[in-house]
Amino acid sequence: MIDNKTIIENLEKRLSSFTSNPKTQNVGTVQKNTDGVVSVSGLSKAFMGEIIEFEDGSRGTVLNLDEDQASIILFNNGLTIVEGQTAKTTGERLTIAASEELLGRVVNPLGIPLDGKPEIKKGKEMPLERIAAGVVAREPVNKPLKTGIKSIDAMFPIGRGQRELIIGDRGLGKTAIAIDTIINQRVAGKGLNPVICIYVAIGQKQNTVARVVDKLKQENAFANTIVVVAGASDPATLQYLAPYAGVAIGEYFLEKGQDVLIVYDDLTKHAWAYRQLSLVLRRPAGREAYPGDIFYLHSRLLERAVKLNKENGNGSITALPIIETQAGDISAYIPTNVISITDGQIFLQADLFNAGIRPAINTGSSVSRVGGAAQTGSMKSVAGKMKLEMSQYRELAAFSQFGSELDPETKAQLERGQRINEILKQPQYHPLTEEWEVIDIGLVTNGFLDDIPVSEITKYIEEFRPFVKKHYAKLLETFGNGEKVKPEDLKQLEKAASEFTKQFKK
Ligand SMILES: Nc1ncnc2c1ncn2[C@@H]1O[C@H](COP(=O)(O)OP(=O)(O)OP(=O)(O)O)[C@@H](O)[C@H]1O
Ligand SMILES: [Mg+2]
C-alpha cells in the first residue's frame, strides 16, 4: 500500500511541473477541422501567432481568437485531427532558424530543406512576424541595386532599401526580370558589398521552381542565394507564411549590416492563399471576396524593406514583389493595393512582348519614385536624355500612324526612338555591367548609331563589344567609374563608333 507521504510527494511533483511551465497547462479540445483550419475551444491563454500542438503531433499557428474558440491554421494537411482531440499551447512564436548555412539552399517556410541535403542545424531564431524598423532607424535610399537590365537601370533605377513592384499578365517575363537581377548580384559593383538574394516562390509548380534553381546554379549565382518555396500543392498555410519566412531570413543578414534583395514571386498567389484561409475562417469577405485586412497583410510585409542608417548597421532589404494581372488590368483590387504600398512599378505589356520588345516594359506606365537618388553619375548623364527622347517618340509614333507627311525634324525624332527601342531589347540571362549599359545608351542618345539601319542595331552592339575591349579598353574604365560622362569621353566613344561603323558596313 502507498503511504500518504508518497501520495503528497507525487502530487507536489506534478503541480510543480505545471507552475514552472504555466503555458503547457492550457489544453483545449478540437471542435472541428475544415480544410486545414482547426477550431479549438478552451485555449484561453493562446495568443495570436502562437504555435499550437495537437495530439497527433501536427502543429499550427493561431490566426483568429474569438471569445470561445481559437482558429489554428495547420502546417501540414492534418488529416488525422478530429473532433474531441486535445490541443495545447506551446508559448512559442513562429520563427525560422537563419544562418549562413542557408546560402545556396532551398527550404520551405518552416526551414525544412527541400533540396535533399542535410537538415539546417544551427541558426538564430528569427520571428516571422515583426514590426518593421521605424523612421528614426532608417535613411533615404542612396546606393543603387543594379538589375543589369538596361531599361530598368536607366529609366527606373532601383535603390537599396526600395520596394519596386513587377507587374503584368501571365508569361510576360516578370520572373525573368527578378532572376536576371539576382544573377546580376553575383558580381558586386565597384565599392559595393555582395548582395544576399532571397527568392520566395509562392504557389508555383515544382518544376518551375526547379528550373529557376538550376539556372541560378548554372549562372554561378546560387552561392549567395536562398530559395524559400511553398508550392502549389502545399497547404495554403505555408503559402501564406512563405513571404514572412523569406523576410525573416533577410532580417538576419540585415542585422549583420548586409544588403539583401528579396523577390516575392508572386503576391497574387499569396493573396489567394490568404483568401482561402479567411473564407474557411468565415471572416467577412470584402472586395473580390478578399478579407478586409489583405491590404494590411501586404503592407506590413513590404514595410520590412528598409535602408538602415549608420547607427543601425547600414544594412538594407530591397523588395521586388511580383503581381500577376488579368488582361493588363492594373486597377483591380490586389494590384492597386500593392502599387500604393510600393515605391514604383515596372509594368510589362503583352503587345510589346508580342512585338518582340523584351523586356516588355511599358515606359509610360512604369515608374521608380526613389531610385533616381541612387543612380550613378555616368548613368544619369546618358539616361536623362533617353527618357525624354522616349516620351517624345511615343507621342510622335501615335501621330505618325495617320500617315501624314512628316517634316525632317519629326522624322529624325522617330528614327531616334526606334533605335532606342532597339537598344533596350535585352535577352534573358544577360544582365550587363554598368560600363556596357552606359556605352550602349550613350551610343544611341548621342546619335552615333543614326546611320545604322534599325534592323542591324542588335548585331552592331554585340560586335562592338569585342572591338572596344580590343582597341578602346580605356573606355570601359571611363564609362564604368560611376562619374559624370565628360565631353572628351564622348569624343572617344564617337571615334570608336565611327571606326567600327566603317568596318561593320563592309
Ligand atoms: N528578355 C527576354 N528576352 C527573351 N525572352 C524572354 C525575356 N524575358 C522573358 N522571356 C521569355 O518569356 C517567357 C515568360 O517569362 P517568365 O516566365 O519570366 O514570365 P512570367 O511573367 O514570370 O510568367 P508567369 O506568369 O507564368 O509566372 C519565357 O519563355 C521567357 O524565356
Ligand atoms: Mg513567373
Coordinates of N, CA and C and ligand atoms in Angstrom, one line a residue, residues 169-176 179 199 204 208 212 265-266 269 322 324, ligand 2:
D169 N 0.7 40.6 -67.0 CA -0.1 39.4 -67.3 C 0.8 38.2 -67.2
R170 N 0.2 37.0 -67.4 CA 0.9 35.8 -67.4 C 2.0 35.7 -68.5
G171 N 3.1 35.2 -68.2 CA 4.1 34.9 -69.2 C 4.7 36.1 -70.0
L172 N 4.8 37.2 -69.3 CA 5.4 38.4 -70.0 C 6.9 38.6 -69.5
G173 N 7.4 37.8 -68.7 CA 8.8 38.0 -68.3 C 9.0 38.6 -66.9
K174 N 8.0 38.4 -66.0 CA 8.1 39.0 -64.7 C 9.2 38.3 -63.9
T175 N 9.1 37.0 -63.9 CA 10.1 36.2 -63.2 C 11.5 36.5 -63.8
A176 N 11.5 36.6 -65.1 CA 12.8 36.8 -65.8 C 13.5 38.0 -65.3
I179 N 14.9 37.2 -61.8 CA 16.0 36.3 -61.9 C 17.3 36.9 -62.4
Y199 N 14.9 34.3 -52.9 CA 13.8 34.2 -53.9 C 12.7 33.4 -53.2
Q204 N 3.8 28.2 -56.9 CA 4.2 27.8 -58.2 C 4.4 26.3 -58.3
T208 N 8.7 24.5 -62.2 CA 9.1 25.9 -62.5 C 10.1 26.4 -61.5
V212 N 14.3 27.4 -62.2 CA 14.9 28.7 -61.7 C 16.2 28.3 -60.9
D265 N 7.6 36.0 -55.5 CA 7.0 35.6 -56.8 C 5.9 34.5 -56.6
D266 N 4.6 34.8 -56.5 CA 4.1 36.2 -56.6 C 3.1 36.5 -55.5
K269 N -0.7 35.0 -55.8 CA -1.0 33.7 -55.2 C -1.0 33.8 -53.7
I322 N 6.1 40.6 -57.0 CA 5.5 40.4 -58.3 C 4.0 40.2 -58.2
E324 N 0.5 39.4 -60.6 CA 0.0 39.0 -62.0 C -1.3 39.7 -62.2
Ligands
MG2 MG 6.8 33.9 -63.2

